[in-house]
Amino acid sequence: MAEVSNLLKRIDLLGKSMQEDSFENLEARRRELKTAVRKLGVALETPGETVDRFVYQPAGNVVIRIAVELGIFQILVRSRGTPLSSQELAKVTGADYVLLTRILRSLAAIDAVGEVAEESYVATAITRAFATSKGISGSRLFFDFLYPIWNALPSFLAQNKYQNPTDPLNSASQHGLKTDKHVFEFMGEDPTHLSDFNTFMSTQREGHQNWLDFYPADQQLGQGFTGGEDAVMVVDVGGAVGHELELIKSTYPTLPGRFILQDLTETIKKCHSNPVFEAMVHDFFTSQPIKGARAYYFRNVFHDWCDENCKKILRQTTAAMTKGYSKLLINEMVVPPKGASVIATESDLNVMAVVAGMERTEKQWYALLESVGLQITKIWTKAEDSESIIEAELKG
């Protein structure tokens, strides 16, 4: 019980420090406390309880997916604290009363809803989380599209004698989805999956550190910008529907110049006319048409590709960059050599399964960028479970 005793002391200290620390340190202490509480839960388990927790873990996602489909979370949030009975929820959702009672019982057991009396329910923090756009799109995307791919990963790796996957056309995606197509091509054929993917990606950062909170774009990009309003400030390469450019302009509204969004045809078609940016169809494996921009920005692009394909993308970009002026900004995870966060390792397994990609360590980032004539000037990181900004430029 020594471990339990030490963790309890640690939790007590962290709890006190959250009351005494400055606002700037509050988020770091919150994350430390969350980790300590998780470790305490593990330390208190018997081996049998540990096994049960892991093997039954998917059941929680199953019942949440059902609740999302029935709209239970949104209904309870709209009730504004007024308890709703199983009978009332059955009437609103159209679900069978007996079935719904069993679903609600399961949700209450994992605190996804609050059980205030027999068959009487209110919203909890988990309810409110899954009533958001991130919660709804995430539940549907992961359960309906990604989980079949994840389930195929163990057998796929075994069949390939546990070699590191690098081919996006020979990955767990093809095995899990029973297709020979690239996963993004396959996804693009289903409007629901594509819509959930775009929504989730646009909200993914909720609960994580915003890169513009620690990367001073006005100083790093605004200072030294030349060429006037017709010059290009930022090219968001593979930027989906432009949420990142909107974020930059809302945070730094006085940043001058043009802002260019680039993505494939099907994605650009979904972009509405926007005063913030110009939308352009572009495949990042082909020549970059925007020359001499102040910054070429990539968010969650390179973790989808093996090193060789990353080098192809980067070479198209470096050919367009102006030495001593243009910057490459990569917004991705930088995995520490020891003590990687849960979200970083889960993301690594996800891209391994889905696209034969990988989350990279700092050492791997340096090696990759230097191999194409780039030098990293700084890696900006605020929290270990959030993305970093890797800032690079052409070697002098």
GROMACS .gro file of C-alpha atoms in nm:
model
  396
    1MET     CA    1   0.000   0.000   0.000
    2ALA     CA    2   0.306   0.227  -0.007
    3GLU     CA    3   0.225   0.335  -0.362
    4VAL     CA    4  -0.130   0.427  -0.262
    5SER     CA    5  -0.002   0.626   0.036
    6ASN     CA    6   0.250   0.816  -0.180
    7LEU     CA    7  -0.012   0.893  -0.444
    8LEU     CA    8  -0.255   1.019  -0.182
    9LYS     CA    9   0.012   1.254  -0.048
   10ARG     CA   10   0.089   1.369  -0.402
   11ILE     CA   11  -0.280   1.434  -0.473
   12ASP     CA   12  -0.313   1.629  -0.148
   13LEU     CA   13  -0.014   1.848  -0.237
   14LEU     CA   14  -0.140   1.909  -0.589
   15GLY     CA   15  -0.485   1.998  -0.460
   16LYS     CA   16  -0.338   2.256  -0.225
   17SER     CA   17  -0.109   2.396  -0.494
   18MET     CA   18  -0.408   2.453  -0.724
   19GLN     CA   19  -0.550   2.686  -0.461
   20GLU     CA   20  -0.222   2.870  -0.412
   21ASP     CA   21  -0.061   2.872  -0.760
   22SER     CA   22  -0.086   3.153  -1.009
   23PHE     CA   23  -0.342   3.129  -1.287
   24GLU     CA   24  -0.065   3.048  -1.537
   25ASN     CA   25   0.032   2.733  -1.346
   26LEU     CA   26  -0.326   2.619  -1.281
   27GLU     CA   27  -0.363   2.420  -1.604
   28ALA     CA   28  -0.033   2.237  -1.551
   29ARG     CA   29  -0.134   2.144  -1.195
   30ARG     CA   30  -0.475   2.026  -1.316
   31ARG     CA   31  -0.310   1.791  -1.563
   32GLU     CA   32  -0.069   1.659  -1.300
   33LEU     CA   33  -0.358   1.598  -1.060
   34LYS     CA   34  -0.555   1.415  -1.328
   35THR     CA   35  -0.257   1.185  -1.393
   36ALA     CA   36  -0.206   1.119  -1.023
   37VAL     CA   37  -0.574   1.033  -0.975
   38ARG     CA   38  -0.558   0.791  -1.269
   39LYS     CA   39  -0.255   0.618  -1.121
   40LEU     CA   40  -0.429   0.597  -0.784
   41GLY     CA   41  -0.723   0.420  -0.945
   42VAL     CA   42  -0.486   0.163  -1.097
   43ALA     CA   43  -0.301   0.115  -0.767
   44LEU     CA   44  -0.629   0.043  -0.584
   45GLU     CA   45  -0.741  -0.225  -0.831
   46THR     CA   46  -0.699  -0.597  -0.793
   47PRO     CA   47  -0.554  -0.777  -1.098
   48GLY     CA   48  -0.899  -0.914  -1.179
   49GLU     CA   49  -1.052  -0.567  -1.165
   50THR     CA   50  -0.781  -0.438  -1.396
   51VAL     CA   51  -0.857  -0.706  -1.653
   52ASP     CA   52  -1.230  -0.638  -1.626
   53ARG     CA   53  -1.175  -0.264  -1.676
   54PHE     CA   54  -0.984  -0.314  -1.999
   55VAL     CA   55  -1.185  -0.596  -2.157
   56TYR     CA   56  -1.520  -0.431  -2.081
   57GLN     CA   57  -1.396  -0.085  -2.177
   58PRO     CA   58  -1.560  -0.094  -2.524
   59ALA     CA   59  -1.901  -0.136  -2.359
   60GLY     CA   60  -1.889   0.225  -2.245
   61ASN     CA   61  -1.831   0.343  -2.600
   62VAL     CA   62  -2.113   0.121  -2.722
   63VAL     CA   63  -2.370   0.267  -2.485
   64ILE     CA   64  -2.250   0.623  -2.549
   65ARG     CA   65  -2.286   0.567  -2.924
   66ILE     CA   66  -2.645   0.449  -2.870
   67ALA     CA   67  -2.718   0.751  -2.652
   68VAL     CA   68  -2.576   0.987  -2.914
   69GLU     CA   69  -2.798   0.831  -3.180
   70LEU     CA   70  -3.106   0.865  -2.958
   71GLY     CA   71  -3.019   1.223  -2.866
   72ILE     CA   72  -3.031   1.143  -2.493
   73PHE     CA   73  -2.742   1.371  -2.399
   74GLN     CA   74  -2.886   1.673  -2.575
   75ILE     CA   75  -3.231   1.610  -2.426
   76LEU     CA   76  -3.090   1.599  -2.072
   77VAL     CA   77  -2.880   1.912  -2.128
   78ARG     CA   78  -3.186   2.099  -2.254
   79SER     CA   79  -3.378   1.999  -1.941
   80ARG     CA   80  -3.147   2.238  -1.746
   81GLY     CA   81  -3.122   2.026  -1.432
   82THR     CA   82  -3.484   1.909  -1.423
   83PRO     CA   83  -3.476   1.529  -1.383
   84LEU     CA   84  -3.637   1.325  -1.659
   85SER     CA   85  -3.776   0.976  -1.607
   86SER     CA   86  -3.718   0.671  -1.822
   87GLN     CA   87  -4.079   0.695  -1.934
   88GLU     CA   88  -4.037   1.058  -2.040
   89LEU     CA   89  -3.714   0.985  -2.226
   90ALA     CA   90  -3.872   0.684  -2.397
   91LYS     CA   91  -4.157   0.903  -2.516
   92VAL     CA   92  -3.924   1.174  -2.652
   93THR     CA   93  -3.678   0.935  -2.820
   94GLY     CA   94  -3.929   0.677  -2.943
   95ALA     CA   95  -3.722   0.397  -2.789
   96ASP     CA   96  -3.880   0.100  -2.611
   97TYR     CA   97  -3.917   0.175  -2.238
   98VAL     CA   98  -3.757  -0.151  -2.118
   99LEU     CA   99  -3.463  -0.115  -2.357
  100LEU     CA  100  -3.409   0.249  -2.270
  101THR     CA  101  -3.414   0.174  -1.898
  102ARG     CA  102  -3.127  -0.071  -1.952
  103ILE     CA  103  -2.934   0.183  -2.161
  104LEU     CA  104  -2.981   0.456  -1.900
  105ARG     CA  105  -2.872   0.220  -1.624
  106SER     CA  106  -2.549   0.151  -1.812
  107LEU     CA  107  -2.492   0.523  -1.875
  108ALA     CA  108  -2.544   0.601  -1.507
  109ALA     CA  109  -2.291   0.331  -1.409
  110ILE     CA  110  -2.017   0.520  -1.595
  111ASP     CA  111  -2.144   0.865  -1.489
  112ALA     CA  112  -2.245   0.948  -1.844
  113VAL     CA  113  -2.580   1.052  -1.693
  114GLY     CA  114  -2.670   1.130  -1.334
  115GLU     CA  115  -2.915   0.899  -1.153
  116VAL     CA  116  -3.094   1.113  -0.891
  117ALA     CA  117  -3.369   0.864  -0.804
  118GLU     CA  118  -3.510   0.537  -0.938
  119GLU     CA  119  -3.537   0.580  -1.317
  120SER     CA  120  -3.479   0.956  -1.290
  121TYR     CA  121  -3.187   1.119  -1.469
  122VAL     CA  122  -3.004   1.449  -1.510
  123ALA     CA  123  -2.703   1.569  -1.708
  124THR     CA  124  -2.346   1.524  -1.584
  125ALA     CA  125  -2.015   1.659  -1.715
  126ILE     CA  126  -1.995   1.358  -1.947
  127THR     CA  127  -2.349   1.421  -2.069
  128ARG     CA  128  -2.259   1.778  -2.155
  129ALA     CA  129  -1.936   1.670  -2.328
  130PHE     CA  130  -2.120   1.432  -2.560
  131ALA     CA  131  -2.391   1.687  -2.635
  132THR     CA  132  -2.129   1.904  -2.809
  133SER     CA  133  -2.032   1.893  -3.175
  134LYS     CA  134  -1.701   1.730  -3.079
  135GLY     CA  135  -1.875   1.465  -2.870
  136ILE     CA  136  -2.142   1.381  -3.128
  137SER     CA  137  -1.912   1.374  -3.432
  138GLY     CA  138  -1.636   1.199  -3.236
  139SER     CA  139  -1.861   0.920  -3.113
  140ARG     CA  140  -1.996   0.855  -3.461
  141LEU     CA  141  -1.661   0.884  -3.639
  142PHE     CA  142  -1.470   0.661  -3.401
  143PHE     CA  143  -1.735   0.397  -3.346
  144ASP     CA  144  -1.868   0.371  -3.701
  145PHE     CA  145  -1.550   0.429  -3.899
  146LEU     CA  146  -1.232   0.402  -3.693
  147TYR     CA  147  -1.304   0.114  -3.455
  148PRO     CA  148  -1.336  -0.146  -3.733
  149ILE     CA  149  -0.988  -0.036  -3.846
  150TRP     CA  150  -0.844  -0.052  -3.494
  151ASN     CA  151  -0.992  -0.399  -3.446
  152ALA     CA  152  -0.805  -0.515  -3.755
  153LEU     CA  153  -0.465  -0.386  -3.635
  154PRO     CA  154  -0.353  -0.688  -3.425
  155SER     CA  155  -0.419  -0.942  -3.702
  156PHE     CA  156  -0.274  -0.707  -3.967
  157LEU     CA  157   0.052  -0.668  -3.774
  158ALA     CA  158   0.072  -1.042  -3.712
  159GLN     CA  159   0.022  -1.118  -4.083
  160ASN     CA  160   0.301  -0.875  -4.167
  161LYS     CA  161   0.538  -1.028  -3.907
  162TYR     CA  162   0.525  -0.714  -3.693
  163GLN     CA  163   0.700  -0.484  -3.937
  164ASN     CA  164   0.641  -0.109  -3.894
  165PRO     CA  165   0.361  -0.009  -4.137
  166THR     CA  166   0.461   0.253  -4.396
  167ASP     CA  167   0.226   0.190  -4.690
  168PRO     CA  168  -0.115   0.364  -4.662
  169LEU     CA  169  -0.252   0.124  -4.923
  170ASN     CA  170  -0.147  -0.176  -4.716
  171SER     CA  171  -0.258  -0.098  -4.363
  172ALA     CA  172  -0.516  -0.203  -4.108
  173SER     CA  173  -0.762   0.024  -4.292
  174GLN     CA  174  -0.774  -0.198  -4.597
  175HIS     CA  175  -0.813  -0.506  -4.378
  176GLY     CA  176  -1.074  -0.356  -4.148
  177LEU     CA  177  -1.282  -0.184  -4.417
  178LYS     CA  178  -1.243  -0.464  -4.674
  179THR     CA  179  -1.123  -0.228  -4.945
  180ASP     CA  180  -0.815  -0.167  -5.156
  181LYS     CA  181  -0.870   0.210  -5.156
  182HIS     CA  182  -0.683   0.471  -4.954
  183VAL     CA  183  -0.877   0.540  -4.634
  184PHE     CA  184  -0.942   0.905  -4.727
  185GLU     CA  185  -1.076   0.803  -5.068
  186PHE     CA  186  -1.298   0.546  -4.900
  187MET     CA  187  -1.417   0.803  -4.645
  188GLY     CA  188  -1.487   1.059  -4.916
  189GLU     CA  189  -1.744   0.828  -5.071
  190ASP     CA  190  -1.959   0.843  -4.758
  191PRO     CA  191  -2.092   1.195  -4.686
  192THR     CA  192  -2.173   1.108  -4.323
  193HIS     CA  193  -1.823   0.984  -4.240
  194LEU     CA  194  -1.665   1.280  -4.420
  195SER     CA  195  -1.889   1.529  -4.240
  196ASP     CA  196  -1.814   1.373  -3.900
  197PHE     CA  197  -1.441   1.375  -3.978
  198ASN     CA  198  -1.440   1.743  -4.076
  199THR     CA  199  -1.649   1.841  -3.773
  200PHE     CA  200  -1.433   1.643  -3.532
  201MET     CA  201  -1.111   1.783  -3.678
  202SER     CA  202  -1.243   2.137  -3.646
  203THR     CA  203  -1.329   2.078  -3.278
  204GLN     CA  204  -1.046   1.836  -3.191
  205ARG     CA  205  -0.847   2.100  -3.007
  206GLU     CA  206  -1.120   2.153  -2.748
  207GLY     CA  207  -0.972   2.048  -2.414
  208HIS     CA  208  -0.616   2.093  -2.542
  209GLN     CA  209  -0.379   2.386  -2.557
  210ASN     CA  210  -0.440   2.627  -2.846
  211TRP     CA  211  -0.113   2.682  -3.034
  212LEU     CA  212  -0.182   3.053  -3.075
  213ASP     CA  213  -0.181   3.085  -2.696
  214PHE     CA  214   0.191   3.015  -2.693
  215TYR     CA  215   0.311   3.091  -3.047
  216PRO     CA  216   0.336   3.471  -3.097
  217ALA     CA  217   0.237   3.489  -3.463
  218ASP     CA  218   0.242   3.869  -3.462
  219GLN     CA  219   0.610   3.866  -3.369
  220GLN     CA  220   0.723   3.557  -3.560
  221LEU     CA  221   0.531   3.628  -3.880
  222GLY     CA  222   0.410   3.986  -3.868
  223GLN     CA  223   0.750   4.134  -3.794
  224GLY     CA  224   0.960   4.111  -4.108
  225PHE     CA  225   0.662   4.061  -4.340
  226THR     CA  226   0.717   4.236  -4.674
  227GLY     CA  227   0.522   4.294  -4.992
  228GLY     CA  228   0.209   4.470  -4.873
  229GLU     CA  229  -0.150   4.347  -4.882
  230ASP     CA  230  -0.101   4.151  -5.206
  231ALA     CA  231   0.177   3.940  -5.056
  232VAL     CA  232   0.088   3.608  -4.894
  233MET     CA  233   0.117   3.582  -4.517
  234VAL     CA  234   0.007   3.219  -4.460
  235VAL     CA  235  -0.061   2.921  -4.682
  236ASP     CA  236  -0.255   2.654  -4.492
  237VAL     CA  237  -0.158   2.340  -4.682
  238GLY     CA  238  -0.410   2.058  -4.652
  239GLY     CA  239  -0.613   2.290  -4.431
  240ALA     CA  240  -0.957   2.128  -4.474
  241VAL     CA  241  -1.226   2.398  -4.466
  242GLY     CA  242  -1.016   2.682  -4.324
  243HIS     CA  243  -1.075   2.676  -3.949
  244GLU     CA  244  -0.706   2.735  -3.876
  245LEU     CA  245  -0.688   3.047  -4.091
  246GLU     CA  246  -1.003   3.180  -3.926
  247LEU     CA  247  -0.842   3.115  -3.587
  248ILE     CA  248  -0.523   3.300  -3.684
  249LYS     CA  249  -0.712   3.604  -3.812
  250SER     CA  250  -0.948   3.616  -3.512
  251THR     CA  251  -0.650   3.600  -3.275
  252TYR     CA  252  -0.435   3.844  -3.474
  253PRO     CA  253  -0.679   4.055  -3.678
  254THR     CA  254  -0.411   4.309  -3.775
  255LEU     CA  255  -0.185   4.055  -3.947
  256PRO     CA  256  -0.152   4.186  -4.304
  257GLY     CA  257  -0.136   4.005  -4.636
  258ARG     CA  258  -0.331   3.730  -4.804
  259PHE     CA  259  -0.427   3.398  -4.644
  260ILE     CA  260  -0.451   3.095  -4.873
  261LEU     CA  261  -0.633   2.770  -4.798
  262GLN     CA  262  -0.528   2.464  -4.998
  263ASP     CA  263  -0.686   2.118  -5.010
  264LEU     CA  264  -0.822   1.862  -5.254
  265THR     CA  265  -1.122   1.930  -5.475
  266GLU     CA  266  -1.390   1.754  -5.268
  267THR     CA  267  -1.290   1.941  -4.954
  268ILE     CA  268  -1.258   2.282  -5.120
  269LYS     CA  269  -1.608   2.237  -5.264
  270LYS     CA  270  -1.737   2.245  -4.906
  271CYS     CA  271  -1.585   2.589  -4.841
  272HIS     CA  272  -1.823   2.880  -4.853
  273SER     CA  273  -1.714   3.224  -4.962
  274ASN     CA  274  -1.500   3.359  -4.681
  275PRO     CA  275  -1.352   3.708  -4.639
  276VAL     CA  276  -1.064   3.568  -4.433
  277PHE     CA  277  -0.900   3.346  -4.695
  278GLU     CA  278  -0.880   3.244  -5.059
  279ALA     CA  279  -0.957   2.876  -5.127
  280MET     CA  280  -0.741   2.690  -5.376
  281VAL     CA  281  -0.742   2.331  -5.499
  282HIS     CA  282  -0.396   2.184  -5.447
  283ASP     CA  283  -0.240   1.841  -5.399
  284PHE     CA  284   0.061   1.880  -5.169
  285PHE     CA  285   0.248   1.608  -5.357
  286THR     CA  286   0.263   1.846  -5.655
  287SER     CA  287   0.448   2.173  -5.706
  288GLN     CA  288   0.349   2.445  -5.460
  289PRO     CA  289   0.202   2.728  -5.673
  290ILE     CA  290   0.231   2.999  -5.404
  291LYS     CA  291   0.591   3.118  -5.407
  292GLY     CA  292   0.763   3.316  -5.136
  293ALA     CA  293   0.490   3.317  -4.872
  294ARG     CA  294   0.581   3.427  -4.523
  295ALA     CA  295   0.463   3.094  -4.376
  296TYR     CA  296   0.360   2.752  -4.503
  297TYR     CA  297   0.147   2.593  -4.233
  298PHE     CA  298   0.073   2.221  -4.196
  299ARG     CA  299  -0.151   2.086  -3.922
  300ASN     CA  300  -0.171   1.710  -3.867
  301VAL     CA  301  -0.049   1.635  -4.218
  302PHE     CA  302   0.287   1.466  -4.173
  303HIS     CA  303   0.175   1.216  -3.910
  304ASP     CA  304  -0.038   1.063  -4.188
  305TRP     CA  305   0.269   0.972  -4.393
  306CYS     CA  306   0.590   0.772  -4.373
  307ASP     CA  307   0.923   0.956  -4.395
  308GLU     CA  308   0.964   0.906  -4.769
  309ASN     CA  309   0.626   1.057  -4.850
  310CYS     CA  310   0.686   1.338  -4.600
  311LYS     CA  311   1.006   1.422  -4.785
  312LYS     CA  312   0.815   1.442  -5.113
  313ILE     CA  313   0.566   1.686  -4.961
  314LEU     CA  314   0.839   1.892  -4.798
  315ARG     CA  315   1.047   1.918  -5.115
  316GLN     CA  316   0.748   2.065  -5.300
  317THR     CA  317   0.723   2.322  -5.021
  318THR     CA  318   1.092   2.406  -4.985
  319ALA     CA  319   1.110   2.473  -5.359
  320ALA     CA  320   0.858   2.756  -5.309
  321MET     CA  321   1.017   2.904  -4.996
  322THR     CA  322   1.236   3.213  -4.993
  323LYS     CA  323   1.559   3.167  -4.797
  324GLY     CA  324   1.584   3.394  -4.495
  325TYR     CA  325   1.217   3.494  -4.517
  326SER     CA  326   0.975   3.201  -4.552
  327LYS     CA  327   0.896   2.983  -4.253
  328LEU     CA  328   0.762   2.631  -4.231
  329LEU     CA  329   0.517   2.582  -3.943
  330ILE     CA  330   0.421   2.227  -3.846
  331ASN     CA  331   0.144   2.186  -3.589
  332GLU     CA  332   0.175   1.829  -3.461
  333MET     CA  333   0.265   1.617  -3.163
  334VAL     CA  334   0.629   1.604  -3.057
  335VAL     CA  335   0.654   1.282  -2.856
  336PRO     CA  336   0.902   1.302  -2.565
  337PRO     CA  337   1.170   1.031  -2.540
  338LYS     CA  338   1.028   0.923  -2.202
  339GLY     CA  339   0.690   0.961  -2.035
  340ALA     CA  340   0.475   1.016  -2.343
  341SER     CA  341   0.118   1.122  -2.269
  342VAL     CA  342  -0.179   0.891  -2.322
  343ILE     CA  343  -0.320   1.109  -2.600
  344ALA     CA  344   0.014   1.110  -2.786
  345THR     CA  345   0.045   0.730  -2.779
  346GLU     CA  346  -0.323   0.681  -2.868
  347SER     CA  347  -0.283   0.919  -3.160
  348ASP     CA  348   0.027   0.728  -3.272
  349LEU     CA  349  -0.163   0.398  -3.271
  350ASN     CA  350  -0.452   0.563  -3.455
  351VAL     CA  351  -0.242   0.692  -3.744
  352MET     CA  352  -0.050   0.363  -3.752
  353ALA     CA  353  -0.374   0.172  -3.805
  354VAL     CA  354  -0.555   0.419  -4.029
  355VAL     CA  355  -0.286   0.545  -4.266
  356ALA     CA  356   0.037   0.364  -4.171
  357GLY     CA  357   0.158   0.695  -4.031
  358MET     CA  358   0.330   0.790  -3.706
  359GLU     CA  359   0.365   1.056  -3.437
  360ARG     CA  360   0.731   1.161  -3.422
  361THR     CA  361   0.980   1.233  -3.148
  362GLU     CA  362   1.188   1.549  -3.145
  363LYS     CA  363   1.487   1.352  -3.273
  364GLN     CA  364   1.281   1.215  -3.563
  365TRP     CA  365   1.152   1.564  -3.651
  366TYR     CA  366   1.505   1.704  -3.666
  367ALA     CA  367   1.624   1.417  -3.885
  368LEU     CA  368   1.327   1.447  -4.124
  369LEU     CA  369   1.349   1.822  -4.177
  370GLU     CA  370   1.726   1.832  -4.205
  371SER     CA  371   1.711   1.564  -4.475
  372VAL     CA  372   1.529   1.808  -4.709
  373GLY     CA  373   1.742   2.116  -4.641
  374LEU     CA  374   1.545   2.265  -4.352
  375GLN     CA  375   1.667   2.366  -4.009
  376ILE     CA  376   1.445   2.384  -3.703
  377THR     CA  377   1.471   2.725  -3.540
  378LYS     CA  378   1.249   2.641  -3.243
  379ILE     CA  379   0.994   2.392  -3.117
  380TRP     CA  380   0.716   2.569  -2.929
  381THR     CA  381   0.542   2.347  -2.673
  382LYS     CA  382   0.305   2.435  -2.390
  383ALA     CA  383   0.160   2.102  -2.274
  384GLU     CA  384   0.273   1.744  -2.333
  385ASP     CA  385  -0.073   1.626  -2.436
  386SER     CA  386  -0.121   1.900  -2.696
  387GLU     CA  387   0.032   1.970  -3.032
  388SER     CA  388   0.351   2.169  -3.070
  389ILE     CA  389   0.460   2.422  -3.329
  390ILE     CA  390   0.776   2.324  -3.511
  391GLU     CA  391   0.921   2.634  -3.676
  392ALA     CA  392   1.177   2.577  -3.951
  393GLU     CA  393   1.342   2.762  -4.237
  394LEU     CA  394   1.574   2.685  -4.526
  395LYS     CA  395   1.931   2.617  -4.420
  396GLY     CA  396   2.158   2.917  -4.457
   0.00000   0.00000   0.00000
